[in-house]
CSV table of C-alpha atoms in Angstrom, one decimal:
chain,number,residue,atom,x,y,z
A,1,UNK,CA,-0.8,22.4,-0.5
A,2,UNK,CA,0.0,21.3,3.1
A,3,UNK,CA,0.4,17.5,3.0
A,4,UNK,CA,1.1,15.0,5.8
A,5,UNK,CA,2.6,11.6,5.2
A,6,UNK,CA,1.3,9.2,7.8
A,7,UNK,CA,3.5,6.1,7.9
A,8,UNK,CA,6.4,7.4,5.9
A,9,UNK,CA,8.0,4.1,4.9
A,10,UNK,CA,9.3,3.5,1.4
A,11,UNK,CA,6.1,4.5,-0.5
A,12,UNK,CA,5.1,7.4,1.7
A,13,UNK,CA,8.6,8.8,1.8
A,14,UNK,CA,9.0,8.5,-2.0
A,15,UNK,CA,5.8,10.3,-2.9
A,16,UNK,CA,6.2,12.8,-0.1
A,17,UNK,CA,9.6,13.7,-1.4
A,18,UNK,CA,8.3,14.2,-5.0
A,19,UNK,CA,5.4,16.4,-3.7
A,20,UNK,CA,7.8,18.6,-1.8
A,21,UNK,CA,10.0,18.9,-4.9
A,22,UNK,CA,6.9,19.9,-6.7
A,23,UNK,CA,6.4,22.9,-4.4
A,24,UNK,CA,4.1,21.5,-1.7
A,25,UNK,CA,4.7,21.7,2.1
A,26,UNK,CA,5.1,18.1,3.3
A,27,UNK,CA,5.5,16.7,6.8
A,28,UNK,CA,6.5,13.1,7.4
A,29,UNK,CA,5.3,11.0,10.3
A,30,UNK,CA,7.4,7.9,11.0
A,31,UNK,CA,9.5,6.3,13.6
A,32,UNK,CA,12.6,4.3,14.4
A,33,UNK,CA,15.9,4.4,12.6
A,34,UNK,CA,14.4,5.8,9.4
A,35,UNK,CA,13.1,8.8,11.3
A,36,UNK,CA,16.5,9.3,13.1
A,37,UNK,CA,18.4,9.2,9.8
A,38,UNK,CA,16.1,11.7,8.1
A,39,UNK,CA,16.3,14.1,11.1
A,40,UNK,CA,20.1,13.9,10.8
A,41,UNK,CA,20.7,14.1,7.1
A,42,UNK,CA,17.4,14.5,5.3
A,43,UNK,CA,15.6,12.0,3.0
A,44,UNK,CA,17.5,10.7,0.0
A,45,UNK,CA,15.6,9.4,-3.0
A,46,UNK,CA,17.5,7.2,-5.5
A,47,UNK,CA,15.9,6.6,-8.9
A,48,UNK,CA,17.2,5.0,-12.0
A,49,UNK,CA,18.2,8.3,-13.5
A,50,UNK,CA,18.5,10.7,-10.6
A,51,UNK,CA,19.2,11.0,-6.9
A,52,UNK,CA,18.1,13.9,-4.7
A,53,UNK,CA,17.8,14.8,-1.0
A,54,UNK,CA,15.1,16.8,0.7
A,55,UNK,CA,14.9,18.4,4.2
A,56,UNK,CA,11.6,18.8,5.8
A,57,UNK,CA,9.6,18.1,9.0
A,58,UNK,CA,10.4,14.5,10.1
A,59,UNK,CA,8.6,13.6,13.2
A,60,UNK,CA,6.9,10.9,15.4
A,61,UNK,CA,4.4,13.4,16.8
A,62,UNK,CA,1.0,13.4,15.0
A,63,UNK,CA,0.3,16.9,16.3
A,64,UNK,CA,2.8,18.3,13.9
A,65,UNK,CA,0.5,17.3,11.0
A,66,UNK,CA,-2.5,19.2,12.5
A,67,UNK,CA,-2.6,21.8,9.8
A,68,UNK,CA,-2.5,19.4,6.9
A,69,UNK,CA,-5.0,19.8,4.1
A,70,UNK,CA,-4.4,16.3,2.8
A,71,UNK,CA,-3.1,13.2,4.6
A,72,UNK,CA,-1.5,10.4,2.6
A,73,UNK,CA,-2.4,7.4,4.8
A,74,UNK,CA,0.4,4.8,4.3
A,75,UNK,CA,0.5,2.8,7.5
A,76,UNK,CA,0.3,-0.9,7.4
A,77,UNK,CA,-3.3,-2.2,7.4
A,78,UNK,CA,-2.8,-3.7,10.8
A,79,UNK,CA,-2.5,-0.2,12.2
A,80,UNK,CA,-5.3,1.5,10.3
A,81,UNK,CA,-7.9,1.8,13.0
A,82,UNK,CA,-5.5,2.8,15.8
A,83,UNK,CA,-3.8,5.5,13.7
A,84,UNK,CA,-7.0,6.9,12.3
A,85,UNK,CA,-8.4,7.3,15.8
A,86,UNK,CA,-5.2,9.1,16.9
A,87,UNK,CA,-5.6,11.5,14.0
A,88,UNK,CA,-9.3,12.2,14.3
A,89,UNK,CA,-9.1,14.8,17.1
A,90,UNK,CA,-5.9,16.4,15.6
A,91,UNK,CA,-6.8,17.1,12.0
A,92,UNK,CA,-8.8,19.9,10.7
A,93,UNK,CA,-12.4,18.9,10.0
A,94,UNK,CA,-12.1,19.6,6.2
A,95,UNK,CA,-8.8,17.7,5.8
A,96,UNK,CA,-9.0,14.8,3.3
A,97,UNK,CA,-7.5,11.4,4.1
A,98,UNK,CA,-6.2,9.4,1.1
A,99,UNK,CA,-5.4,5.8,1.7
A,100,UNK,CA,-2.5,4.5,-0.4
A,101,UNK,CA,-2.5,1.1,1.4
A,102,UNK,CA,-2.8,-2.4,0.1
A,103,UNK,CA,-6.1,-4.2,0.4
A,104,UNK,CA,-9.7,-3.2,-0.1
A,105,UNK,CA,-10.9,-3.0,3.4
A,106,UNK,CA,-9.1,0.1,4.8
A,107,UNK,CA,-11.6,2.4,3.2
A,108,UNK,CA,-14.4,0.8,5.2
A,109,UNK,CA,-12.5,1.5,8.5
A,110,UNK,CA,-11.5,5.0,7.5
A,111,UNK,CA,-14.9,6.2,6.4
A,112,UNK,CA,-16.5,5.0,9.7
A,113,UNK,CA,-14.0,7.1,11.6
A,114,UNK,CA,-13.7,10.3,9.4
A,115,UNK,CA,-16.9,10.2,7.3
A,116,UNK,CA,-17.2,9.0,3.8
A,117,UNK,CA,-17.0,12.5,2.2
A,118,UNK,CA,-13.4,12.9,3.6
A,119,UNK,CA,-12.0,9.7,2.3
A,120,UNK,CA,-10.1,9.4,-1.0
A,121,UNK,CA,-8.5,6.2,-2.2
A,122,UNK,CA,-5.5,5.5,-4.4
A,123,UNK,CA,-4.4,2.5,-6.3
A,124,UNK,CA,-0.6,2.8,-6.0
A,125,UNK,CA,1.8,1.3,-8.6
A,126,UNK,CA,5.4,1.7,-7.5
A,127,UNK,CA,8.4,-0.4,-6.6
A,128,UNK,CA,10.1,1.3,-3.7
A,129,UNK,CA,12.2,0.0,-0.8
A,130,UNK,CA,14.1,1.5,2.1
A,131,UNK,CA,17.6,0.7,1.0
A,132,UNK,CA,18.8,1.8,4.5
A,133,UNK,CA,17.4,4.3,7.0
A,134,UNK,CA,17.0,7.7,5.4
A,135,UNK,CA,17.4,6.3,1.8
A,136,UNK,CA,14.6,5.1,-0.4
A,137,UNK,CA,15.3,3.4,-3.7
A,138,UNK,CA,12.7,3.4,-6.5
A,139,UNK,CA,12.8,1.6,-9.8
A,140,UNK,CA,10.3,0.9,-12.6
A,141,UNK,CA,6.8,2.1,-13.2
A,142,UNK,CA,5.3,4.9,-11.1
A,143,UNK,CA,1.5,5.5,-11.4
A,144,UNK,CA,-1.4,6.5,-9.2
A,145,UNK,CA,-5.1,6.1,-9.8
A,146,UNK,CA,-7.1,8.3,-7.3
A,147,UNK,CA,-10.8,8.5,-6.6
A,148,UNK,CA,-13.3,9.7,-4.1
A,149,UNK,CA,-15.7,7.4,-2.2
A,150,UNK,CA,-18.4,10.1,-2.2
A,151,UNK,CA,-19.2,11.8,-5.6
A,152,UNK,CA,-20.0,15.1,-3.8
A,153,UNK,CA,-16.2,15.7,-3.5
A,154,UNK,CA,-15.3,14.7,-7.1
A,155,UNK,CA,-14.0,18.2,-8.0
A,156,UNK,CA,-11.9,18.4,-4.8
A,157,UNK,CA,-10.4,15.0,-5.7
A,158,UNK,CA,-9.6,16.2,-9.2
A,159,UNK,CA,-7.9,19.2,-7.7
A,160,UNK,CA,-5.7,17.0,-5.6
A,161,UNK,CA,-4.8,14.9,-8.6
A,162,UNK,CA,-3.7,18.2,-10.2
A,163,UNK,CA,-1.3,18.7,-7.3
A,164,UNK,CA,0.3,15.4,-8.1
A,165,UNK,CA,0.7,16.4,-11.7
A,166,UNK,CA,2.4,19.6,-10.5
A,167,UNK,CA,5.0,17.4,-8.9
A,168,UNK,CA,5.5,15.4,-12.1
A,169,UNK,CA,3.7,12.3,-10.8
A,170,UNK,CA,1.7,10.2,-13.2
A,171,UNK,CA,-1.7,10.4,-11.5
A,172,UNK,CA,-5.2,9.8,-12.9
A,173,UNK,CA,-8.6,10.6,-11.5
A,174,UNK,CA,-11.3,7.8,-11.6
A,175,UNK,CA,-14.9,7.6,-10.7
A,176,UNK,CA,-14.5,3.8,-10.1
A,177,UNK,CA,-11.8,3.7,-7.4
A,178,UNK,CA,-13.3,0.6,-5.7
A,179,UNK,CA,-13.0,-1.4,-8.9
A,180,UNK,CA,-9.5,-0.1,-9.5
A,181,UNK,CA,-8.4,-1.0,-6.0
A,182,UNK,CA,-9.9,-4.5,-6.4
A,183,UNK,CA,-7.9,-5.0,-9.6
A,184,UNK,CA,-4.7,-4.0,-7.8
A,185,UNK,CA,-5.6,-6.1,-4.8
A,186,UNK,CA,-5.9,-9.1,-7.1
A,187,UNK,CA,-2.3,-8.6,-8.2
A,188,UNK,CA,-1.2,-8.2,-4.6
A,189,UNK,CA,-2.9,-11.3,-3.4
A,190,UNK,CA,-1.6,-13.3,-6.3
A,191,UNK,CA,2.1,-12.6,-5.5
A,192,UNK,CA,2.4,-11.1,-2.0
A,193,UNK,CA,1.4,-14.1,0.2
A,194,UNK,CA,3.3,-16.7,-1.8
A,195,UNK,CA,6.4,-14.6,-2.0
A,196,UNK,CA,6.4,-14.1,1.8
A,197,UNK,CA,6.0,-17.8,2.4
A,198,UNK,CA,8.7,-18.8,-0.1
A,199,UNK,CA,11.0,-15.7,0.1
A,200,UNK,CA,10.8,-15.7,-3.7
A,201,UNK,CA,10.9,-12.6,-5.9
A,202,UNK,CA,8.1,-12.1,-8.4
A,203,UNK,CA,10.4,-13.4,-11.2
A,204,UNK,CA,11.0,-16.6,-9.2
A,205,UNK,CA,7.3,-17.1,-8.8
A,206,UNK,CA,6.8,-16.7,-12.6
A,207,UNK,CA,9.7,-19.1,-13.5
A,208,UNK,CA,9.1,-21.9,-11.1
A,209,UNK,CA,6.3,-24.1,-12.5
A,210,UNK,CA,4.7,-25.3,-9.2
A,211,UNK,CA,4.9,-21.8,-7.6
A,212,UNK,CA,3.4,-20.2,-10.7
A,213,UNK,CA,0.5,-22.7,-10.7
A,214,UNK,CA,-0.1,-21.9,-7.0
A,215,UNK,CA,-0.1,-18.2,-7.8
A,216,UNK,CA,-2.7,-18.8,-10.6
A,217,UNK,CA,-4.9,-20.8,-8.2
A,218,UNK,CA,-4.8,-18.0,-5.7
A,219,UNK,CA,-5.7,-15.5,-8.4
A,220,UNK,CA,-8.6,-17.5,-9.7
A,221,UNK,CA,-10.0,-18.0,-6.2
A,222,UNK,CA,-9.7,-14.3,-5.4
A,223,UNK,CA,-11.3,-13.3,-8.7
A,224,UNK,CA,-14.3,-15.6,-8.0
A,225,UNK,CA,-14.8,-13.8,-4.6
A,226,UNK,CA,-14.5,-10.4,-6.3
A,227,UNK,CA,-17.1,-11.2,-9.0
A,228,UNK,CA,-19.5,-12.6,-6.4
A,229,UNK,CA,-19.0,-9.5,-4.3
A,230,UNK,CA,-20.2,-7.4,-7.3
A,231,UNK,CA,-16.9,-6.3,-8.8
A,232,UNK,CA,-17.1,-6.2,-12.6
A,233,UNK,CA,-14.1,-8.0,-14.1
A,234,UNK,CA,-13.3,-10.3,-17.0
A,235,UNK,CA,-11.5,-13.3,-15.4
A,236,UNK,CA,-9.4,-14.3,-18.4
A,237,UNK,CA,-8.4,-10.8,-19.3
A,238,UNK,CA,-7.7,-9.9,-15.7
A,239,UNK,CA,-5.5,-13.0,-15.2
A,240,UNK,CA,-3.6,-12.2,-18.4
A,241,UNK,CA,-3.0,-8.5,-17.3
A,242,UNK,CA,-1.9,-9.6,-13.8
A,243,UNK,CA,0.8,-11.9,-15.1
A,244,UNK,CA,1.8,-9.6,-17.9
A,245,UNK,CA,2.3,-6.8,-15.4
A,246,UNK,CA,4.3,-9.1,-13.1
A,247,UNK,CA,6.9,-9.5,-15.9
A,248,UNK,CA,7.8,-5.9,-15.4
A,249,UNK,CA,8.4,-6.5,-11.7
A,250,UNK,CA,10.6,-9.6,-11.8
A,251,UNK,CA,13.2,-8.4,-9.4
A,252,UNK,CA,10.7,-6.9,-7.0
A,253,UNK,CA,10.4,-8.2,-3.4
A,254,UNK,CA,6.8,-7.8,-2.5
A,255,UNK,CA,5.8,-5.6,0.5
A,256,UNK,CA,4.8,-8.6,2.4
A,257,UNK,CA,8.1,-10.3,1.8
A,258,UNK,CA,9.9,-7.1,2.8
A,259,UNK,CA,8.0,-7.2,6.1
A,260,UNK,CA,8.8,-10.8,6.8
A,261,UNK,CA,12.5,-10.3,6.1
A,262,UNK,CA,12.7,-7.2,8.4
A,263,UNK,CA,10.8,-9.0,11.2
A,264,UNK,CA,7.7,-6.9,10.9
A,265,UNK,CA,4.1,-8.1,11.2
A,266,UNK,CA,2.8,-9.0,7.7
A,267,UNK,CA,-0.6,-7.6,6.4
A,268,UNK,CA,-2.1,-11.1,6.5
A,269,UNK,CA,-5.6,-10.1,7.7
A,270,UNK,CA,-6.1,-7.3,5.1
A,271,UNK,CA,-4.8,-9.6,2.3
A,272,UNK,CA,-5.7,-13.3,2.8
A,273,UNK,CA,-7.9,-12.9,5.8
A,274,UNK,CA,-10.2,-10.5,4.0
A,275,UNK,CA,-10.7,-12.9,1.1
A,276,UNK,CA,-11.3,-15.9,3.4
A,277,UNK,CA,-13.9,-14.0,5.4
A,278,UNK,CA,-15.6,-12.6,2.3
A,279,UNK,CA,-15.6,-16.1,0.7
A,280,UNK,CA,-17.2,-17.5,3.8
A,281,UNK,CA,-19.9,-14.9,3.6
A,282,UNK,CA,-20.5,-15.8,0.0
A,283,UNK,CA,-20.2,-19.6,0.5
A,284,UNK,CA,-17.3,-19.9,-1.9
A,285,UNK,CA,-14.4,-22.4,-1.5
A,286,UNK,CA,-10.9,-20.8,-1.5
A,287,UNK,CA,-8.6,-23.6,-0.4
A,288,UNK,CA,-5.3,-22.1,-1.7
A,289,UNK,CA,-6.0,-18.7,-0.1
A,290,UNK,CA,-7.1,-20.5,3.1
A,291,UNK,CA,-3.8,-22.5,3.2
A,292,UNK,CA,-1.8,-19.3,2.6
A,293,UNK,CA,-3.7,-17.5,5.3
A,294,UNK,CA,-3.1,-20.3,7.8
A,295,UNK,CA,0.6,-20.5,7.1
A,296,UNK,CA,1.2,-16.7,7.2
A,297,UNK,CA,-0.9,-16.3,10.4
A,298,UNK,CA,1.3,-18.8,12.1
A,299,UNK,CA,4.4,-17.0,10.8
A,300,UNK,CA,3.1,-13.7,12.2
A,301,UNK,CA,2.5,-15.3,15.6
A,302,UNK,CA,6.1,-16.7,15.6
A,303,UNK,CA,7.9,-13.5,14.9
A,304,UNK,CA,8.3,-10.2,16.8
A,305,UNK,CA,10.3,-7.1,16.1
A,306,UNK,CA,13.3,-6.6,18.4
A,307,UNK,CA,15.6,-3.8,17.4
A,308,UNK,CA,15.0,-4.5,13.7
A,309,UNK,CA,16.0,-8.2,14.1
A,310,UNK,CA,13.7,-11.1,13.4
A,311,UNK,CA,13.2,-13.1,16.5
A,312,UNK,CA,11.3,-16.4,16.7
A,313,UNK,CA,9.5,-17.3,19.9
C-alpha cells in the first residue's frame, strides 16, 4: 500500500518505519532538523529489543505524497485545518485520511474538508520520542484501535487494519471509534496538561499526593462532560482503568510536556479548550480544567520557537 505520513514526528515516524518494514511504500512529510537528519542518514528506530534504520522518501513537499492511498495524519492539532486544506487539492479523491492525533475534535475538522466517508480515526497507544533528529526511541506498549466515521467504508477500514497486521503492529478494528477516542482523550487530559504545567513525568503525578488529587479532579470533570455529551462510560471503572494504565507509563513524558520542553506550541485548544467549550455548551462547571486551560494558554503566548530553543517574550 502507498502510505503518506503527514507530520512525521515521533509517532508518525515510528509507525511509518514499521509499515515500510512490513512491505508498504511509505513517504514521510516533516521539516526541520529531523528532516535533514533523515535525508542524510535515514530514520533510525530504537526499541527495547531491537534497532533498525530505514531509507525512504523524506520530504517537506506535500506534492510528493500525491499518489498515497492512505494518509496517516499526525500533525499537531493546532495545524489540522491548515494542513488538511493544503492536502485537499493534492491527494487522490479516493485516498483515506486517518487521524492519529490527540483530542476528539480533529475528526470534525477533517470530515468537513475531505468528506466523512474518507476519514478514519485511530486511538494510538504508544510511548515514542525523538531522541535526537533522525532517531526515534520507543518503549512499552504499542497498540492501535482504528475505525471509520462512516459505516459505508467499514470493509475498506478493515482492509487497512490488515495492512498494519502485515507490519506486525497490534491493531484492532472497531465500530465505535468515537467512544474509543474519548476514552483515550480522558487519559490524555488527566495527565497531559498537569505534566506540562509541572514538568512532571506520569510517575511523578501518581506519587505526589496533591498532584494526583488534581489529576483525579481533571479526570472527573472531563468524564462528566463526556457523559453529558452522550459518550457511554462507567465513571468509576474508567477512572480505575486510566490510573491503572498510567502505572505502565511512569517514566513517560507526555506529548504536551515534550512540546513545552522543546519550545513548541502545546495542544491546549484541542485538549483543555475543547472540554471548557463543551462544558459551557452543556452548562457544566469544570474549574480544574478551566484553571489548567488558563495557565497553559498563557504559557503558549509566552513562548515561541527560535531555532529549537525556548524563548520567552
